[in-house]
Amino acid sequence: MKAVILAGGKGTRMASRFGDLPKPMIMVGGIAVLEHQLRLLERYGCKGIIILTEHRSEVIEEHVSSRASAAGITVIREKNPLGTAGAVKAVQGALAGDFILIYGDVMMDLDLGRLVEFHRAGAAIATLVVHPNDHPFDSDLVECAADGSVTAFHPKPHDDGKFYPNLVSAGVCVLSGSILDHIADGNKLDFGRDVFPALLLSGGKICCYRTAEYLKDMGTPERLEEVERDWRTGKIARLSRAHRRKAVFLDRDGVIVRERGHISDPDMLELVPGAGAAIRKLNDSDYLAVVVTNQPVVARGECTLGGLSLIHNKLETLLGRERAKLDAIYFCPHHPDSGYPGEVVELKKRCQCRKPGTGMIRRAVEDFNIDLAASFIIGDSFRDIECGKSAGIRTIGVRTGAGCMGGDARSVAVPDVMCDDISAAVEHVLRVR
Ligand SMILES: [Mg+2]
Ligand SMILES: [Zn+2]
């Protein structure tokens, strides 16, 4: 697999510490970010790496030539800046087939093998690495369907009256060589602003690859400080898919959002006080925050899958305003009892995913390489607690929502510990670990 690194950026905002070094040469842990990227690409067997430079190219050329392994790396200096897509188009002759594109200011530890496999399986013209971030309100956002294909791009600024998913392109993608045929020669074009939206409009398939691995751009002094701290504390490697992650599974209704019966409309959704701050604490820890929710409203015909997406967009928007994010939302749209007016017949079935079934937990384990013995579930219903016990995770009941009352009081439904609400439950998680 070939790779292109976009290394043209100036580190203007870092000038006080790094003079006028090109951004990719800014050090993290005594090693240039560019070097971190080259080592990652080499670890996954990438050969034929093109580094596109502009500002102070000689510093990058010198770095590459002094490396122990400079074979297969070419530095190409752009004379007339053509934007990200124009610059890559200009080196089309050196690229054939799929290639990885990396923005030169992103610090990452990403399983590139799995990413490339996903791209090939999806047969997309472009696969974007995406994740939720802690400032979706001022980020360019991506919306995708359940199968991972992109349905819309929402560049900032956002409409205050609308709700969006918290999904942001992380500065890495896999592109099929044919994407370059869609770009006119010599034009100043940007992938994110011009090429991807135009492709989507013309019916091209773009996919999202969602990951909880470490990917952060270090474009401002504050973010650089954060990246340096994460490097020092080993967080960057710790979040890699090679390591099993701890997770806190969260029920939705009665735990994160106020219990309102069956929520079938975004207007009905309201956060439990403190939920945003609590989830943000999980985000700051090494725990994944993963929602597992039964949504029989879909099977009952009270809400379509599209309607449920809108409800979840509102959930992510409200949490995002408090700088909190969910690593994933898994829902069960089924319901076992059929024979009601308005129901969606094909969703009326016994399934593996409806809690207390453990199907959603098992999917999350598959997606994120989760260590269940180190994980927790927080719920307000006996179904959440039974699900946690069947999955072998520690269970925390909360007194909000259904308050873990009801059920048939079998011992499996008794949580390991009861807490007042999600805030207290998260405090408990972070205390006992
Ligand atoms: Mg509940
Ligand atoms: Zn289900």
Tab-separated table of C-alpha atoms in Angstrom, residues 132 136 141-146 154 162-167 210 250-254 256-257 261-271 279 290-298 303-321 324-334 355 360 363:
chain	number	residue	atom	x	y	z
A	132	PRO	CA	-16.632	11.847	17.814
A	136	PRO	CA	-18.598	19.083	17.586
A	141	LEU	CA	-19.332	17.053	10.757
A	142	VAL	CA	-20.078	13.898	8.766
A	143	GLU	CA	-23.356	12.015	8.773
A	144	CYS	CA	-23.541	8.359	7.792
A	145	ALA	CA	-26.092	5.568	7.417
A	146	ALA	CA	-26.171	2.411	9.509
A	154	HIS	CA	-22.172	19.409	7.512
A	162	LYS	CA	-30.669	21.725	14.210
A	163	PHE	CA	-29.203	18.585	15.716
A	164	TYR	CA	-26.210	16.792	14.250
A	165	PRO	CA	-24.348	13.551	14.836
A	166	ASN	CA	-21.006	13.972	16.580
A	167	LEU	CA	-18.764	12.541	13.884
A	210	ARG	CA	-15.248	4.711	13.016
A	250	LEU	CA	-24.713	3.075	29.481
A	251	ASP	CA	-28.418	2.527	29.198
A	252	ARG	CA	-30.053	5.543	27.531
A	253	ASP	CA	-33.556	6.162	28.920
A	254	GLY	CA	-33.650	6.786	32.651
A	256	ILE	CA	-28.556	9.598	30.344
A	257	VAL	CA	-31.929	11.029	29.358
A	261	GLY	CA	-42.071	6.529	28.380
A	262	HIS	CA	-41.340	5.732	24.761
A	263	ILE	CA	-39.344	8.593	23.254
A	264	SER	CA	-40.522	8.854	19.648
A	265	ASP	CA	-39.601	12.478	18.880
A	266	PRO	CA	-36.470	14.607	19.523
A	267	ASP	CA	-38.645	17.116	21.434
A	268	MET	CA	-39.186	14.504	24.121
A	269	LEU	CA	-35.479	14.059	24.773
A	270	GLU	CA	-33.927	15.856	27.727
A	271	LEU	CA	-30.674	15.044	29.522
A	279	ILE	CA	-19.803	11.278	30.412
A	290	VAL	CA	-20.911	3.062	24.908
A	291	VAL	CA	-24.703	3.318	24.843
A	292	VAL	CA	-26.734	0.091	24.669
A	293	THR	CA	-30.441	0.810	24.421
A	294	ASN	CA	-33.619	-1.150	23.705
A	295	GLN	CA	-35.766	0.911	21.326
A	296	PRO	CA	-38.933	-1.111	20.720
A	297	VAL	CA	-40.535	2.172	19.518
A	298	VAL	CA	-39.188	1.240	16.095
A	303	CYS	CA	-40.715	5.962	15.273
A	304	THR	CA	-38.804	5.091	12.093
A	305	LEU	CA	-35.081	4.298	12.001
A	306	GLY	CA	-34.592	7.782	10.504
A	307	GLY	CA	-36.562	9.266	13.391
A	308	LEU	CA	-34.366	7.390	15.857
A	309	SER	CA	-31.284	8.874	14.137
A	310	LEU	CA	-32.714	12.368	14.708
A	311	ILE	CA	-33.271	11.558	18.378
A	312	HIS	CA	-29.674	10.357	18.666
A	313	ASN	CA	-28.445	13.460	16.817
A	314	LYS	CA	-30.138	15.539	19.509
A	315	LEU	CA	-28.559	13.388	22.222
A	316	GLU	CA	-25.092	13.852	20.701
A	317	THR	CA	-25.639	17.581	20.130
A	318	LEU	CA	-26.724	18.200	23.739
A	319	LEU	CA	-23.803	16.148	25.080
A	320	GLY	CA	-21.416	17.833	22.624
A	321	ARG	CA	-22.362	21.268	23.970
A	324	ALA	CA	-19.006	15.074	26.153
A	325	LYS	CA	-19.061	12.330	23.537
A	326	LEU	CA	-20.295	8.782	23.079
A	327	ASP	CA	-17.899	6.333	21.489
A	328	ALA	CA	-20.851	4.400	20.061
A	329	ILE	CA	-24.608	3.999	20.288
A	330	TYR	CA	-25.995	0.482	19.843
A	331	PHE	CA	-29.752	0.049	19.762
A	332	CYS	CA	-32.145	-2.855	19.468
A	333	PRO	CA	-35.130	-1.889	17.269
A	334	HIS	CA	-36.963	-5.180	17.893
A	355	LYS	CA	-31.492	-6.548	26.707
A	360	MET	CA	-25.195	-5.309	21.630
A	363	ARG	CA	-20.978	-6.297	18.950
